[in-house]
Short mmCIF file of C-alpha atoms and ligand atoms in Angstrom, two decimals:
data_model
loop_
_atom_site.label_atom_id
_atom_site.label_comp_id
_atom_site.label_asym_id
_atom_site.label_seq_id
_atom_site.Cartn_x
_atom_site.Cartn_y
_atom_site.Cartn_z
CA UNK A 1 -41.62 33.41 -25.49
CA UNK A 2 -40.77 31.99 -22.13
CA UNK A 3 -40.93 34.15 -19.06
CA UNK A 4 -37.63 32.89 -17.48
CA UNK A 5 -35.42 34.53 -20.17
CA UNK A 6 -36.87 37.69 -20.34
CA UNK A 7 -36.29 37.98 -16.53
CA UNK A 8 -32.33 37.60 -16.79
CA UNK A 9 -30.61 40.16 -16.21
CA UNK A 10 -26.87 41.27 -16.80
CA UNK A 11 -23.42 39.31 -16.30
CA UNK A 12 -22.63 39.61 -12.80
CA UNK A 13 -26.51 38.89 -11.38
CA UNK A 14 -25.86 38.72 -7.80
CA UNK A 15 -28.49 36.88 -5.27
CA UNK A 16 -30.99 38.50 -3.51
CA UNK A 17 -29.62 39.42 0.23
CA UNK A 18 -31.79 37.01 1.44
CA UNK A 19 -30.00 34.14 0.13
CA UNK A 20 -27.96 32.71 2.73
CA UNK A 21 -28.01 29.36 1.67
CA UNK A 22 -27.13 27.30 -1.78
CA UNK A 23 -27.60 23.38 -2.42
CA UNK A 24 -26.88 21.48 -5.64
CA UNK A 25 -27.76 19.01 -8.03
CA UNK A 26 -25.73 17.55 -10.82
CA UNK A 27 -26.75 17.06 -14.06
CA UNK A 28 -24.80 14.47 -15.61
CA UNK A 29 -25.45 12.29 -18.94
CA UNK A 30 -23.70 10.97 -22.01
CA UNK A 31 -22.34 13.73 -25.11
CA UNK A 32 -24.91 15.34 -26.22
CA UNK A 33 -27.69 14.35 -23.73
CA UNK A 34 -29.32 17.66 -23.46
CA UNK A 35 -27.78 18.70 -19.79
CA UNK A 36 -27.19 22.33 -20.79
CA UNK A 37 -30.58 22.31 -22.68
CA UNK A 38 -31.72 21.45 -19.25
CA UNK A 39 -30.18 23.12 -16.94
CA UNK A 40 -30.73 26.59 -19.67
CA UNK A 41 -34.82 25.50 -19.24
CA UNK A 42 -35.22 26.13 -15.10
CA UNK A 43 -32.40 28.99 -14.46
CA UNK A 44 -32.90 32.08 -13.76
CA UNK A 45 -29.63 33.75 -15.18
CA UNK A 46 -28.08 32.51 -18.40
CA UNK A 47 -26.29 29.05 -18.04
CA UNK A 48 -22.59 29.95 -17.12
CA UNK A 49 -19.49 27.96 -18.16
CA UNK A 50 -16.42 27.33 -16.38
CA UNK A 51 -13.31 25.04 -17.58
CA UNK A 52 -10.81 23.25 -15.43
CA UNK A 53 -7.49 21.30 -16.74
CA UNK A 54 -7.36 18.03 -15.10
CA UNK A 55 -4.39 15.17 -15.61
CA UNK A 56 -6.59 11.73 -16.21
CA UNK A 57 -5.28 8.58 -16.31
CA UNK A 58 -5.55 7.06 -20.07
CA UNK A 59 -7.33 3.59 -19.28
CA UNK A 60 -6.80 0.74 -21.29
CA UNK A 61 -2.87 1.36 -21.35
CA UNK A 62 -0.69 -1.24 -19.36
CA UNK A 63 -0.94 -0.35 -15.38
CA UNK A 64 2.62 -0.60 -15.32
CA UNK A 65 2.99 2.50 -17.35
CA UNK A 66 0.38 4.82 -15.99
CA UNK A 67 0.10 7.67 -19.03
CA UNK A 68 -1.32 10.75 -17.73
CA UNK A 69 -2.25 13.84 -20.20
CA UNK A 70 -4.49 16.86 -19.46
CA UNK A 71 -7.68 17.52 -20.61
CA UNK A 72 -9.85 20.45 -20.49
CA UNK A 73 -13.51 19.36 -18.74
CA UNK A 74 -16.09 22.04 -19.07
CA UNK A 75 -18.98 22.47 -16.36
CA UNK A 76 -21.93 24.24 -16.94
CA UNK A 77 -24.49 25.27 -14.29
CA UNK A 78 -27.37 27.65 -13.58
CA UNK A 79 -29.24 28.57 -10.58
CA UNK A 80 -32.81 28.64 -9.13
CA UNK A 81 -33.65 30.85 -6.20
CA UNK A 82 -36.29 28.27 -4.91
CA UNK A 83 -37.07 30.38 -1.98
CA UNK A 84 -36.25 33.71 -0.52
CA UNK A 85 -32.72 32.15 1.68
CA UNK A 86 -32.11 29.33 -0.66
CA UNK A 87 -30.82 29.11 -4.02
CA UNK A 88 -30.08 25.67 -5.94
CA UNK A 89 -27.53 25.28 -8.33
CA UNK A 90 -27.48 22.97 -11.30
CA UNK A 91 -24.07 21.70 -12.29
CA UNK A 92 -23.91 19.67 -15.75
CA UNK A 93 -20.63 17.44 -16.17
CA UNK A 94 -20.20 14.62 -18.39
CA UNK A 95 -19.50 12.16 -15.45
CA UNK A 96 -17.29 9.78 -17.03
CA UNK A 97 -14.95 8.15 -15.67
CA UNK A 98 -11.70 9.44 -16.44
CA UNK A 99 -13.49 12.70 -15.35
CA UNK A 100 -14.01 11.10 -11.91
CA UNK A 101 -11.30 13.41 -9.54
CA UNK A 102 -13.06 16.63 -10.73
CA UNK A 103 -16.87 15.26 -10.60
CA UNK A 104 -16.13 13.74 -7.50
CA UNK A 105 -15.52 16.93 -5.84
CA UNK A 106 -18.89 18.01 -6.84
CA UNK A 107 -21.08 15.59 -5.88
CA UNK A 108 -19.64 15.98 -2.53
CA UNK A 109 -22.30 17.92 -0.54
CA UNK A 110 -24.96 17.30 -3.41
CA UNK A 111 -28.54 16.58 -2.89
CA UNK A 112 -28.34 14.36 -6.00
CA UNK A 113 -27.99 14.09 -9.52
CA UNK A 114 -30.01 13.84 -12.66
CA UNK A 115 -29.17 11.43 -15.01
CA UNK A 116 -29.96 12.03 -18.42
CA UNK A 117 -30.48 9.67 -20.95
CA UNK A 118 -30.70 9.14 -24.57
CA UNK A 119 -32.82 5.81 -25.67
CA UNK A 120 -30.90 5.93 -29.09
CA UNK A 121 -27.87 5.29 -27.65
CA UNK A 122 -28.60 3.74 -24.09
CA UNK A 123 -25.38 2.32 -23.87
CA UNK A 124 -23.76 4.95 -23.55
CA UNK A 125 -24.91 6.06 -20.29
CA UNK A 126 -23.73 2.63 -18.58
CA UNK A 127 -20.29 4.16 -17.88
CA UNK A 128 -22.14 7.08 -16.00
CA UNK A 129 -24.30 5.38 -13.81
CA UNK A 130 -22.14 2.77 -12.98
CA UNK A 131 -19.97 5.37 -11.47
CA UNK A 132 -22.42 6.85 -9.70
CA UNK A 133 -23.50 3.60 -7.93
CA UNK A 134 -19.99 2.73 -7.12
CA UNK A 135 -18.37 5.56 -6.21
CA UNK A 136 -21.32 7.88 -4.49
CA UNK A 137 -24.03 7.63 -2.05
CA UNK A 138 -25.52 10.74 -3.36
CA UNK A 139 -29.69 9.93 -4.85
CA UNK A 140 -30.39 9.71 -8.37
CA UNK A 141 -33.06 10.19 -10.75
CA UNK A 142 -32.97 8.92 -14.70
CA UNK A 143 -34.46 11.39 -16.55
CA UNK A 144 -35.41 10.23 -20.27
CA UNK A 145 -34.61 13.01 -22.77
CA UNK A 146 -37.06 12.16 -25.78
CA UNK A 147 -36.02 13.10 -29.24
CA UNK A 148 -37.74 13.08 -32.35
CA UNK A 149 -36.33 10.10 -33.38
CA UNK A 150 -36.37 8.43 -29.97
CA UNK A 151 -37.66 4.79 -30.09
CA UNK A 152 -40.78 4.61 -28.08
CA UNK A 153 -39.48 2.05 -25.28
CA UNK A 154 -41.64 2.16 -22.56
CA UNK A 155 -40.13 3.25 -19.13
CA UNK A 156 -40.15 -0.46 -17.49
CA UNK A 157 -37.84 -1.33 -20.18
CA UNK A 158 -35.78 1.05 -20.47
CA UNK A 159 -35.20 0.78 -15.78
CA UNK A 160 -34.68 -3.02 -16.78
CA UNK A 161 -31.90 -2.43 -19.74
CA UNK A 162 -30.24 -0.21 -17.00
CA UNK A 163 -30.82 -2.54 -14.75
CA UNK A 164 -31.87 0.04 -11.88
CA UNK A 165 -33.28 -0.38 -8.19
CA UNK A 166 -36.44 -0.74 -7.91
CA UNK A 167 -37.06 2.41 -6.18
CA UNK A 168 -34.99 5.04 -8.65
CA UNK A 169 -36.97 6.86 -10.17
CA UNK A 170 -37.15 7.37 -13.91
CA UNK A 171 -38.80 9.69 -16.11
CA UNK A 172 -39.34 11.07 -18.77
CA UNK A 173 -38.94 14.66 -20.42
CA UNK A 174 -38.52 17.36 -22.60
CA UNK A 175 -35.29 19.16 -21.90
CA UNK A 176 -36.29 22.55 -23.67
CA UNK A 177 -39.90 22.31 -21.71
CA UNK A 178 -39.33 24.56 -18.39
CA UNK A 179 -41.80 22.82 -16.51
CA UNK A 180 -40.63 19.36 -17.70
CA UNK A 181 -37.40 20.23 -16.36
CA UNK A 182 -38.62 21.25 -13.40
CA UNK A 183 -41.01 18.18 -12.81
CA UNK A 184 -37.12 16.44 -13.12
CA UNK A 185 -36.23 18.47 -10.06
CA UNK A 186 -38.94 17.59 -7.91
CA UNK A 187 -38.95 13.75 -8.83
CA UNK A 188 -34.89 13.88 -7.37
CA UNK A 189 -35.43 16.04 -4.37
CA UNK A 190 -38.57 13.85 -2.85
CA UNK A 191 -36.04 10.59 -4.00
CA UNK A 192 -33.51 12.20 -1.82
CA UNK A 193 -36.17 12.68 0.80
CA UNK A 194 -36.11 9.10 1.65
CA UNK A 195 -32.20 8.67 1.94
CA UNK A 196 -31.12 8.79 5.72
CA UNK A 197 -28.55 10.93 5.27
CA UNK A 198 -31.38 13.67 4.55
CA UNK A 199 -33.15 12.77 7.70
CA UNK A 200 -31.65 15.21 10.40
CA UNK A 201 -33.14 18.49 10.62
CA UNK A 202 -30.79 21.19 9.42
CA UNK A 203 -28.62 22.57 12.50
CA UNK B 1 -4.38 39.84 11.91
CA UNK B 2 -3.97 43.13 11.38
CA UNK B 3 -3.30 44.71 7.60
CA UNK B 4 0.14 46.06 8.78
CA UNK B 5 1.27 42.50 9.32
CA UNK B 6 -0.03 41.57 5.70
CA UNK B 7 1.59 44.50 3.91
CA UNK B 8 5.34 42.88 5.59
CA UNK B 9 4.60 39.83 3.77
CA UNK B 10 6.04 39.70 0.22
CA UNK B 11 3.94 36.52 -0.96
CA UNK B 12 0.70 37.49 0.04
CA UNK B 13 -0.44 37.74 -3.40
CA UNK B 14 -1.92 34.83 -4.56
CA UNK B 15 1.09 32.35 -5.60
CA UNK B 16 -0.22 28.86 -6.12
CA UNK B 17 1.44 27.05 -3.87
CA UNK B 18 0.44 23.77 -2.58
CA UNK B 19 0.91 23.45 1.29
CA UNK B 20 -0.09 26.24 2.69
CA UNK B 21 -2.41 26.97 5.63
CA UNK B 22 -5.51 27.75 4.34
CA UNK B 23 -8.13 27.84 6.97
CA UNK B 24 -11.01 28.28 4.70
CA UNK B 25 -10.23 26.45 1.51
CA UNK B 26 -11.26 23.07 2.48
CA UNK B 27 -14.80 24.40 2.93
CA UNK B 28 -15.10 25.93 -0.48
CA UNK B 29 -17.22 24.36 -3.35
CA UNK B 30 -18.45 25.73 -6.32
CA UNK B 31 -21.57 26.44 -4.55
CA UNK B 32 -20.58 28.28 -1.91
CA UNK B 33 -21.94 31.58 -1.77
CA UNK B 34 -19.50 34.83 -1.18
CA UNK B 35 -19.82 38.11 -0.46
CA UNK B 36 -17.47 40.96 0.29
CA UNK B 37 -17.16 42.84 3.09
CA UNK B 38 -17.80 46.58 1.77
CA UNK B 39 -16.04 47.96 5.36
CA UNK B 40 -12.64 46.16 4.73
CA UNK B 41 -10.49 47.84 2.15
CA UNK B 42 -8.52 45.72 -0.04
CA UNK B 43 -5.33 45.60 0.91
CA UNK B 44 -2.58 47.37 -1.54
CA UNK B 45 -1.20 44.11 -2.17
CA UNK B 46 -3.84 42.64 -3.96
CA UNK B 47 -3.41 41.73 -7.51
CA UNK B 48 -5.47 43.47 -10.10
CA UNK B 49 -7.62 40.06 -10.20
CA UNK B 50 -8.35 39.96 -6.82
CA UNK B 51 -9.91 43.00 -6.67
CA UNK B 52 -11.91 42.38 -10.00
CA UNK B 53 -12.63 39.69 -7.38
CA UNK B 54 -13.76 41.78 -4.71
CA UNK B 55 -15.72 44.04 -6.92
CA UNK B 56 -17.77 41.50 -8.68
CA UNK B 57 -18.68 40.02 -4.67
CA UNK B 58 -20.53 43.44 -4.30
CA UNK B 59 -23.39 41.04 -3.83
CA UNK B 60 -24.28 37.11 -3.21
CA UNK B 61 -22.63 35.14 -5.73
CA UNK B 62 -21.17 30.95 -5.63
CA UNK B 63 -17.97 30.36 -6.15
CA UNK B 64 -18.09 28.63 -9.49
CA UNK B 65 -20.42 32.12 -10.80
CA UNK B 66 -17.47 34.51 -9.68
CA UNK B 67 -15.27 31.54 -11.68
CA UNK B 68 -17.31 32.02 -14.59
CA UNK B 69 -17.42 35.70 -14.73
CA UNK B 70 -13.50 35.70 -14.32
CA UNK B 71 -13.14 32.80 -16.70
CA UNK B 72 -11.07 31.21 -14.57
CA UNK B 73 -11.09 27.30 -13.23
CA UNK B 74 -13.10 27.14 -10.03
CA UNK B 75 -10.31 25.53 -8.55
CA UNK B 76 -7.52 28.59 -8.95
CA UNK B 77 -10.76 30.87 -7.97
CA UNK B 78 -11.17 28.67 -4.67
CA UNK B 79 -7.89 30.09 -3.85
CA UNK B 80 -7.47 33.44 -3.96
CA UNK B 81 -11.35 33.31 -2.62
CA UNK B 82 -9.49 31.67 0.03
CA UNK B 83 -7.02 33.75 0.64
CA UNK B 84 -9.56 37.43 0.55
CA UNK B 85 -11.69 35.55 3.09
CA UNK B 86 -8.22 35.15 5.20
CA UNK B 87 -8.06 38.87 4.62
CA UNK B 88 -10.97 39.46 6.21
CA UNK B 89 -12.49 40.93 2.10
CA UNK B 90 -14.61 38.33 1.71
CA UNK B 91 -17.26 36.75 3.53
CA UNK B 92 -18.65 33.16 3.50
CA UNK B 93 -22.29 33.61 3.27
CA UNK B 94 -23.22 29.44 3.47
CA UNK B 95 -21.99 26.17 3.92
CA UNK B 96 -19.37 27.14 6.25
CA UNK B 97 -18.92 23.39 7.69
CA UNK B 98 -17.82 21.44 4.87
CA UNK B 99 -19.54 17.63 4.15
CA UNK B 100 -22.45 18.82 5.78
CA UNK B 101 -25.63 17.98 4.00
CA UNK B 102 -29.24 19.73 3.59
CA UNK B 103 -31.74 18.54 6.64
CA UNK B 104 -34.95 17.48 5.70
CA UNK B 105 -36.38 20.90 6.58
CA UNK B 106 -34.33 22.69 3.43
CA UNK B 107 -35.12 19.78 1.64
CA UNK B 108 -38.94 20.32 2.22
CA UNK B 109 -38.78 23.74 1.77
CA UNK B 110 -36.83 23.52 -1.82
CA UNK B 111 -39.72 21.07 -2.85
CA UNK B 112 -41.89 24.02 -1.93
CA UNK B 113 -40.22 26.23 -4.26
CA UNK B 114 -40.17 24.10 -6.88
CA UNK B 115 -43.43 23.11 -7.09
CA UNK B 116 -44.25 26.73 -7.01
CA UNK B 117 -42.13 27.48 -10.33
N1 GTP C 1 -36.04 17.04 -29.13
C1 GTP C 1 -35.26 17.34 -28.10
N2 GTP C 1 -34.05 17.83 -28.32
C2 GTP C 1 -33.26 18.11 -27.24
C3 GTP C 1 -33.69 17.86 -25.92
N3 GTP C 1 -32.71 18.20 -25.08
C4 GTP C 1 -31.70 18.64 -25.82
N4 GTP C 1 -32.01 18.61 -27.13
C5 GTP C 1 -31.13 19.00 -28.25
O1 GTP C 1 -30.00 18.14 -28.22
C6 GTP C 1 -28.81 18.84 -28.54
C7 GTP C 1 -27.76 18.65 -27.46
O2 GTP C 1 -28.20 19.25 -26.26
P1 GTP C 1 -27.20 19.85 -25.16
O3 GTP C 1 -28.05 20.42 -24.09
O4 GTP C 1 -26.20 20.72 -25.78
O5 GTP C 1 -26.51 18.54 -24.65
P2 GTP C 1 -25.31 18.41 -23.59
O6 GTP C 1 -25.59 17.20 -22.80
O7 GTP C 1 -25.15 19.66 -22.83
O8 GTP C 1 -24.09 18.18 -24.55
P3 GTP C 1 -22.51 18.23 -24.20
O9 GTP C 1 -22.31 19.32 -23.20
O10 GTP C 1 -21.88 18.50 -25.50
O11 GTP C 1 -22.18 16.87 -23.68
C8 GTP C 1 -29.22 20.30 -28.73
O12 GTP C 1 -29.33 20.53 -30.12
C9 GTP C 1 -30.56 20.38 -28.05
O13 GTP C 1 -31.40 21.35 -28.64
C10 GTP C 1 -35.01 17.32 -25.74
O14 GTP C 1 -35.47 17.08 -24.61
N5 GTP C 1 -35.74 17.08 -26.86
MG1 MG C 2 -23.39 20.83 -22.52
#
């Protein structure tokens, strides 16, 4: 089968000593979008899981009477060694908003995110990207997951019905597909190449 | 800081409370790497977690993989991370300035790597 499984290795697979630097991406994206397919396709050790309690804020309840409860959110994230002293992580969160105090956190620092989308249910990625146009800075790309039975929207119309910028990228991809998902990876990081903020040379 | 001084202090071991001085904790994020420091000795304080801790930094690992293999939230294993690098047991291996972003040249070369998957 693929190469990628057969080389992970045990629980506890520590970087090479060479590593001595990490950067991340998020992979964020409606229930169900295929982010842990994803992020499962390009790393190199076995997608890892880790579950915080957070207190949200209920919406929809009168502001008056702000209702908190706790919910569990679970993050799930691999890693790529992309060079001998780097190694990019891949963190998947749902990225809704009630979610927003713990997802914030992450995408502080983060080259970008990938946005993952579902055509059969477009709508349900509004919430997502909205809150990553109003709340970060950080680049994004909108990666189409296809399914089998995806309707065949071409990409213009599917940037226009999520009414992006001209300039984010969008494409599409097979979330299972190694090289698809890495093709995802590369789209983002040469997006983030033309922010500003990525313009100084490392110090 | 010396580990005499540590061993006089009855709440070194990690108790979770907010409002403490915590030089290093402010810089941690899930995907900062640690390591330990194999020539410091964990101190006899330290609870049996932290030095499942310890152990499992035997090499490079992020926080939120040392979270994972504990199963523990990455925010409760930002602490006591921050506490063993206080200790002098740990060692941050990257992003030691906080909010600082990738240059252009890291960018670059991750492209690199990528396209050579
Ligand atoms: N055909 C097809 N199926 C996919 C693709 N990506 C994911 N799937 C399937 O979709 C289902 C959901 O994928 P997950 O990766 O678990 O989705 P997720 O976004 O992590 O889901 P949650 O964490 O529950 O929000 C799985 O059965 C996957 O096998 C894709 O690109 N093509
Ligand atoms: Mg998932």
């Amino acid at each position: 089968m693929d190469s990628a499984s057969s080389d992970r290795t045990a629980p506890g697979q520590h970087l090479a000593p060479t590593v001595a630097r990490s950067v991340k991406v998020l992979v964020v994206g409606a229930f169900g979008v295929g982010k842990t397919t994803l992020i499962g396709a390009v790393s190199e050790i076995d997608p890892l899981r880790t579950e915080e309690r957070i207190t949200t804020a209920s919406v929809g309840i009168d502001p008056g009477q702000p209702n908190k409860e706790t919910t569990t959110v679970a993050m799930d994230f691999g890693r790529i060694t992309v060079t001998e002293d780097i190694a990019l992580y891949l963190f998947g969160t749902p990225g809704q908003r009630r979610f927003w105090d713990l997802w914030a956190g992450l995408a502080d620092g983060a080259v970008g995110a990938l946005v993952m989308i579902d055509t059969r249910h477009l709508e349900d990625s509004f919430e997502v990207l909205d809150q990553l146009e109003l709340r970060t800075k950080i680049p994004f790309a909108v990666v189409v997951n296809q399914f089998p039975d995806s309707p065949n929207y071409p990409l213009e119309r599917v940037r226009a019905a999520l009414d992006l910028l001209p300039e984010t990228p969008i494409v599409e991809c097979d979330a299972r597909d190694r090289q698809s998902a890495v093709l995802t990876l590369i789209t983002l990081v040469e997006h983030a190449m033309t922010f500003p903020v990525f313009q100084k040379v490392t110090a | 800081m010396d580990t005499e001084e540590y061993r006089d202090h009855p709440v070194r071991s990690y108790v979770l409370t907010s409002g403490r001085a915590h030089p290093s904790r402010n810089t941690l994020r899930p995907e900062t790497l640690v390591r330990a420091v194999e020539s410091r000795p964990v101190l006899s304080t330290a609870s049996r977690l932290e030095r499942e801790l310890v152990e499992l930094c035997r090499g490079t690992l992020a926080l939120a993989e040392v979270a994972a293999y504990l199963q523990l939230p990455v925010s409760l294993v930002a602490v006591m991370v921050s506490d063993l690098v206080d200790t002098g047991n740990l060692t941050i291996r990257s992003n030691h300035q906080a909010h600082v972003l990738p240059g252009k040249d890291i960018l670059e070369k991750i492209l690199d790597g990528l396209r050579k998957l």
